[in-house]
Structure formats: structure tokens, C-alpha cells
Amino acid sequence: MTTNPMHQFEVYRIGPEIILGSLNLSFTNASLFMVISATLILILLFIGTKKNLLVPSKMQLISEMSYTFVAKMINDTAGSNAKPFFPFIFTIFMFVLFCNMVGMLPYSFTVTSHIIVTFVLAGIVFVGVTVIGFIKHGIKYLNLFVPKGVPVVLLPLIVIIEIISYLSRPISLSVRLFANMMAGHTMLKVFGGFVISLGILGGWLPLSFSIALTGLEVLVAFLQAYVFAILTCIYLNDALNLHH
Amino acid sequence: MKNLKEISTRLEIAKKKIKDRHVENDGSNVSSLGVGLKISTELVVSVVVGATIGFILDSWFDTKPVLIICFFVIGAIAGIWNVIKVAKKMQNKIKG
């Protein structure tokens, strides 16, 4: 039996075809798993905050831990100025985390393994942070591209370099998440294919690799959500507190 | 009065302990792995972004292939510059 390791990333339509002008708005398996992730987050937080026990239940503990985790992350990296943006960063963190984790379940679909999804998330962060920077500092926000203590001769080059590194933010943000998720899931599938093709005699070695890789992938799923959120905080910090 | 003073010194010591522990934890936790992932991708992506900008400008000004070469190099410089900046920030954090 040969299976295509890329087959798992195929997007297909579920239900009727909805075409609005030149847009295809049909409900796909990707949309389904986004809805599932969002629903799981809502259920977790709803049950977790329903009864405010002094000694928390497991659900309450999880939701409170996720709250303090994100709150601490924002405080450490972006300072107390960024407190109003807590809901945004919490939403991004939980959404990416749940999409990654739901993708780890067998027969599920990993939404974050598609670059368009991660690129839209990163694009929202990029545009949002730029707009916030301009609202907060006005035209002075462009000082971000002019570092302090640089000789005048080098200034044009440095400005171009800074602009390139600023423009590379959304791309590095999206490519990192997408590439990690896709590579990990492809690798799992390839090792799974080896188990079947090597049979009962030789299949044990790739099977043990598969198990180890599953553990690694759970770590990566969490880590990528964390990195995505923390980089959002860092970019927000640049926009809120210029030159710090 | 004496009691209050004693409490405040004890509080100070406890706060310092918490601070020390925090610094100890900083070295080997998840965020270090995050920093590693961050700079490794930025190193690669800056080159790609630089080359793309060069390619677009080339087709605007019809100067193939001068600008793509220039911006490829500038992109590489930007990537390395970013790594140096992050490394410097980390060093400052360790120092104080």
C-alpha cells in the first residue's frame, strides 16, 4: 500500500457549492476544522469560567492558566502599555494553539499547515501593528527605520536594511508556522508509510520513530503557537515604545 | 515599629529570592527555543524578501539584473544584522 504523504493537506468542499461573484465561499474541511477549534476554545473557556470555585476544577485551572500565561507573556515582552491588546493576543494564541493541537488528532486536518491561513493571521498582525504605531506616534513612527548612533554615510543603506527586515516580519511569521506544521505532519505520514511497507518484521523501527515524532510534534504545536504570540507581543512593543 | 521594620526586611529578602529564581529560569526555558526559531527563520526570509524587492524594482525600472543582485546582498546583510541585534539584546539581558 502506498500513500501520498501530501494527501492529508488536500482541501475539499463539504456541502453545497456557494459562489458569490468570482469568490468561491464553499464550506471546506479547512473551514470545518477552524470552526471546531474555535468551538473547543469557547467550550473550554465557558465551562472554565462558569463556576468560580476557590479550589478550581480542572477546566477552570486550564482556562486560568492560559489566561495568566498570556498575561505574563505580554507583561514581560511588551510592558504594561500593551495590556489593552490582551484580548487580541489571547485570541491569536488560543486559535493557533488549538488549530495545531486539533491537527495532531488522527483523521483530522491541520489548518495551520496551509500558508494562506498563517499568512492572513500574520498579515492581520502586521497591518494592525503598523496602524497602531502610526496612531500612537504619528509620522515619528518612521524613526523605527533610523537607528540611533549610525554614521550619516551609512544611513541610506541602514534604512533600506531596516525596511527589508520590517517587511520580512509577516513572511517569517507565517512561513515559520506553516513550514513547521507541514514538515512535521509530512514526516509523520512518511514514517507511517514505512511501517506499512516494511511489514511486521522491519516495521518496528519506523513505528518507534513515529511515536517519538508524535511527542515532538505536540511540543512543536505548542511552541509555534507560543512563538507566534510572543512575536506579536515583540512587534507590538516596537510600535508602542519606540527605541527601547 | 520594630516589628514593621522586620517585616519589610523579610519582604525585601523574599522579593530578591523570587527575582534570583526568575533569572535562573530564564536560561533554558521555552522562550530560548523560541528565540532560536525566530532568528533562524529571519535569517533566511530576509534574503528572500530582499531578492523579491530587487526583482520587483528590476521589472519597474527595466534594469535586470542589477537591482536583484544588490538587494539580494542587502537582504543577506539585513538577516545577519537582525541576528547580531538579537544576540546583543540577549547579552545585555544576561549582564544586567
XYZ file of C-alpha atoms in Angstrom:
340
model
C 0.000 0.000 0.000
C 1.430 3.341 -0.957
C 0.019 6.548 0.425
C 0.837 10.018 -0.679
C 2.184 11.950 2.339
C 0.823 15.208 0.925
C -2.690 13.832 0.536
C -3.559 14.896 4.100
C -3.265 18.577 3.169
C -5.900 18.411 0.448
C -8.737 20.924 0.828
C -12.113 19.695 -0.386
C -15.620 21.030 -0.315
C -18.158 19.876 2.258
C -21.803 20.521 1.493
C -23.171 22.721 -1.281
C -21.096 24.933 -3.537
C -21.512 28.650 -2.745
C -20.211 31.022 -5.410
C -20.524 34.768 -4.876
C -19.353 36.648 -7.915
C -15.794 35.493 -8.518
C -15.412 34.244 -4.932
C -15.821 30.603 -4.017
C -17.218 30.683 -0.497
C -17.967 26.963 -0.177
C -17.571 25.339 3.220
C -14.416 23.204 3.120
C -12.774 20.789 5.513
C -10.370 23.616 6.429
C -13.299 25.807 7.456
C -14.782 22.893 9.385
C -11.646 22.416 11.450
C -11.347 26.144 12.107
C -14.922 26.087 13.409
C -14.103 23.023 15.540
C -11.034 24.729 17.052
C -12.928 27.935 17.782
C -15.806 25.977 19.324
C -13.425 23.990 21.523
C -11.872 27.227 22.803
C -15.301 28.660 23.541
C -16.432 25.494 25.342
C -13.226 25.371 27.400
C -13.446 28.994 28.459
C -17.199 28.882 29.008
C -17.087 25.844 31.287
C -13.861 27.059 32.887
C -15.288 30.412 33.926
C -18.829 29.314 34.703
C -18.315 28.381 38.335
C -15.686 30.468 40.085
C -14.575 27.984 42.695
C -11.922 28.863 45.238
C -10.387 25.452 44.669
C -10.562 25.291 40.877
C -11.830 22.377 38.860
C -9.659 21.026 36.052
C -11.352 23.096 33.365
C -11.159 26.239 35.464
C -7.489 25.528 36.117
C -6.741 25.189 32.394
C -8.548 28.380 31.450
C -6.979 30.341 34.311
C -3.543 29.004 33.421
C -3.937 30.044 29.796
C -5.035 33.498 30.960
C -2.065 34.004 33.286
C 0.331 32.521 30.740
C -0.638 35.047 28.061
C -0.928 37.923 30.547
C 2.584 37.241 31.849
C 3.951 36.940 28.319
C 2.514 40.338 27.367
C 3.781 41.943 30.552
C 7.299 40.552 30.125
C 7.782 41.413 26.463
C 5.613 44.443 25.711
C 5.198 46.032 29.131
C 2.064 47.296 30.804
C 1.306 49.591 27.842
C 0.184 46.551 25.894
C -2.472 45.464 28.407
C -5.363 46.728 26.210
C -4.255 44.339 23.473
C -4.592 41.280 25.702
C -7.818 40.020 24.026
C -6.223 40.148 20.585
C -3.066 38.276 21.573
C -5.006 35.780 23.681
C -7.298 35.055 20.727
C -4.383 34.566 18.343
C -2.512 32.345 20.784
C -5.515 30.149 21.576
C -6.594 29.883 17.949
C -3.163 28.853 16.683
C -2.653 26.502 19.628
C -5.998 24.769 19.150
C -5.618 24.540 15.365
C -2.208 22.917 15.858
C -3.425 20.577 18.599
C -6.617 19.540 16.794
C -4.387 18.795 13.804
C -2.485 16.271 15.929
C -5.567 14.057 16.294
C -5.817 11.176 13.809
C -8.097 11.760 10.766
C -8.128 15.497 11.407
C -6.914 18.329 9.227
C -4.211 20.825 10.209
C -5.459 24.273 9.260
C -2.140 25.946 10.086
C -0.295 23.775 7.555
C -1.678 25.993 4.792
C 0.349 29.118 4.154
C -2.677 31.206 3.268
C -4.142 30.733 6.762
C -0.919 31.613 8.563
C -0.212 34.446 6.142
C -3.597 36.022 6.795
C -3.006 35.766 10.567
C 0.457 37.307 10.188
C -0.922 39.936 7.827
C -3.527 40.987 10.392
C -0.770 41.311 12.994
C 1.498 43.238 10.610
C -1.151 45.696 9.392
C -2.570 46.094 12.902
C 0.808 46.807 14.475
C 1.725 49.297 11.740
C -1.590 51.124 12.144
C -1.205 51.192 15.942
C 2.316 52.566 15.575
C 1.156 55.372 13.301
C -1.812 56.199 15.541
C 0.403 56.285 18.617
C 3.409 58.158 17.224
C 2.168 59.727 14.009
C 4.823 60.276 11.360
C 7.506 59.804 14.037
C 6.876 56.056 13.764
C 9.134 56.129 10.700
C 12.006 56.704 13.175
C 11.831 52.941 13.621
C 13.804 52.678 10.392
C 16.501 55.090 11.577
C 18.542 53.548 14.404
C 20.387 55.825 16.779
C 24.151 56.373 16.587
C 24.681 55.463 12.945
C 27.129 57.485 10.820
C 25.393 59.639 8.170
C 27.294 57.925 5.345
C 25.809 54.560 6.223
C 22.310 55.883 6.869
C 20.717 55.191 3.430
C 21.952 51.589 3.498
C 20.792 51.081 7.084
C 17.349 52.484 6.276
C 16.973 50.070 3.347
C 18.120 47.198 5.564
C 15.659 48.165 8.296
C 12.815 48.416 5.779
C 13.646 44.965 4.408
C 13.728 43.474 7.882
C 10.419 45.186 8.701
C 8.793 43.825 5.551
C 10.149 40.352 6.227
C 8.263 40.169 9.545
C 4.890 38.911 8.266
C 6.584 36.493 5.886
C 8.883 34.999 8.513
C 5.966 34.846 10.951
C 3.744 32.942 8.531
C 6.400 30.764 6.912
C 7.703 29.573 10.283
C 4.328 28.318 11.476
C 3.322 26.863 8.110
C 6.654 25.150 7.437
C 6.903 23.617 10.903
C 3.394 22.214 10.807
C 3.592 20.932 7.251
C 7.053 19.401 7.633
C 6.104 17.675 10.865
C 2.900 16.182 9.521
C 4.556 15.067 6.282
C 7.324 13.392 8.263
C 4.804 11.584 10.460
C 2.988 10.341 7.369
C 6.210 9.199 5.685
C 7.260 7.217 8.745
C 3.736 5.803 8.987
C 4.076 4.668 5.360
C 7.382 2.956 6.194
C 5.694 0.959 8.953
C 3.233 -0.486 6.482
C 5.693 -1.130 3.655
C 8.269 -2.811 5.913
C 5.634 -5.088 7.428
C 5.658 -6.972 10.706
C 9.398 -7.732 10.581
C 11.020 -4.377 9.887
C 8.183 -2.054 10.778
C 9.061 -1.702 14.433
C 11.877 0.772 13.904
C 9.835 3.363 11.953
C 6.965 2.767 14.378
C 9.142 3.774 17.321
C 10.331 6.793 15.332
C 6.722 7.646 14.643
C 5.882 7.593 18.339
C 8.864 9.782 19.194
C 7.961 12.193 16.400
C 4.394 12.439 17.680
C 5.731 13.657 21.015
C 7.996 16.117 19.220
C 5.094 17.353 17.118
C 2.978 18.065 20.205
C 5.874 20.140 21.539
C 6.234 21.930 18.196
C 2.481 22.580 18.059
C 2.626 24.346 21.413
C 5.923 26.061 20.697
C 4.797 27.515 17.386
C 1.668 28.981 18.962
C 3.868 30.438 21.694
C 6.379 31.877 19.224
C 3.598 33.366 17.111
C 2.075 35.076 20.140
C 5.375 36.257 21.590
C 6.490 37.749 18.275
C 3.178 39.571 18.057
C 3.998 40.985 21.515
C 7.506 41.984 20.402
C 6.195 43.766 17.300
C 3.555 45.458 19.421
C 6.293 46.553 21.807
C 8.199 48.141 18.909
C 5.055 50.010 17.894
C 4.105 51.149 21.402
C 7.523 52.019 22.830
C 9.765 53.357 20.090
C 13.500 52.657 20.543
C 13.548 50.593 23.697
C 7.773 49.895 64.922
C 10.467 47.295 65.161
C 8.019 44.705 64.001
C 7.203 46.650 60.859
C 10.871 47.063 60.013
C 11.471 43.385 60.420
C 8.582 42.580 58.115
C 9.874 44.955 55.474
C 13.371 43.450 55.512
C 11.913 39.980 55.276
C 9.767 41.092 52.378
C 12.818 42.512 50.640
C 14.694 39.248 51.030
C 11.755 37.256 49.737
C 11.399 39.553 46.719
C 15.081 39.198 45.956
C 14.793 35.431 46.117
C 11.950 35.496 43.609
C 13.977 37.746 41.336
C 17.014 35.447 41.524
C 14.935 32.416 40.717
C 13.419 34.223 37.756
C 16.852 34.923 36.281
C 17.880 31.311 36.799
C 14.841 30.080 34.916
C 15.435 32.441 32.041
C 18.284 30.477 30.517
C 16.825 27.160 29.497
C 13.079 27.516 29.082
C 10.786 27.518 26.096
C 11.468 31.138 25.194
C 15.109 30.402 24.348
C 13.913 27.803 21.851
C 11.515 30.438 20.529
C 14.337 32.933 20.061
C 16.342 30.328 18.178
C 13.442 29.602 15.836
C 12.837 33.309 15.367
C 16.345 34.281 14.288
C 16.871 31.211 12.124
C 13.799 31.950 10.018
C 14.501 35.675 9.889
C 17.979 34.971 8.543
C 16.504 33.055 5.610
C 13.399 35.142 4.993
C 15.273 38.485 4.836
C 17.272 37.178 1.880
C 14.085 36.078 0.112
C 12.322 39.384 0.800
C 15.375 41.364 -0.357
C 15.604 39.368 -3.575
C 11.858 39.785 -4.190
C 12.051 43.564 -3.745
C 15.028 43.627 -6.124
C 13.090 41.554 -8.656
C 10.054 43.876 -8.498
C 12.165 47.036 -8.759
C 14.054 45.473 -11.683
C 10.875 44.964 -13.649
C 9.759 48.526 -12.789
C 12.930 50.276 -13.887
C 13.922 47.723 -16.535
C 17.398 47.276 -15.055
C 17.625 43.497 -14.972
C 19.682 42.051 -13.230
C 21.438 44.876 -11.364
C 18.939 45.571 -8.590
C 18.132 41.933 -7.822
C 21.829 41.304 -7.124
C 22.120 44.444 -4.964
C 19.000 43.681 -2.972
C 19.933 40.027 -2.569
C 23.136 41.133 -0.846
C 21.298 43.803 1.182
C 18.742 41.176 2.255
C 21.538 38.890 3.426
C 23.062 41.798 5.358
C 19.673 42.542 6.897
C 19.328 38.922 8.041
C 22.754 38.865 9.674
C 22.161 42.338 11.171
C 18.985 41.034 12.800
C 20.806 38.059 14.298
C 23.502 40.361 15.702
C 20.839 42.655 17.198
C 19.047 39.767 18.919
C 22.344 38.363 20.192
C 23.334 41.752 21.606
C 19.968 42.088 23.339
C 20.405 38.637 24.884
C 23.890 39.524 26.071
C 22.632 42.734 27.708
C 19.931 40.715 29.446
C 22.486 38.332 30.941
C 24.779 41.171 32.029
C 22.149 43.060 33.922
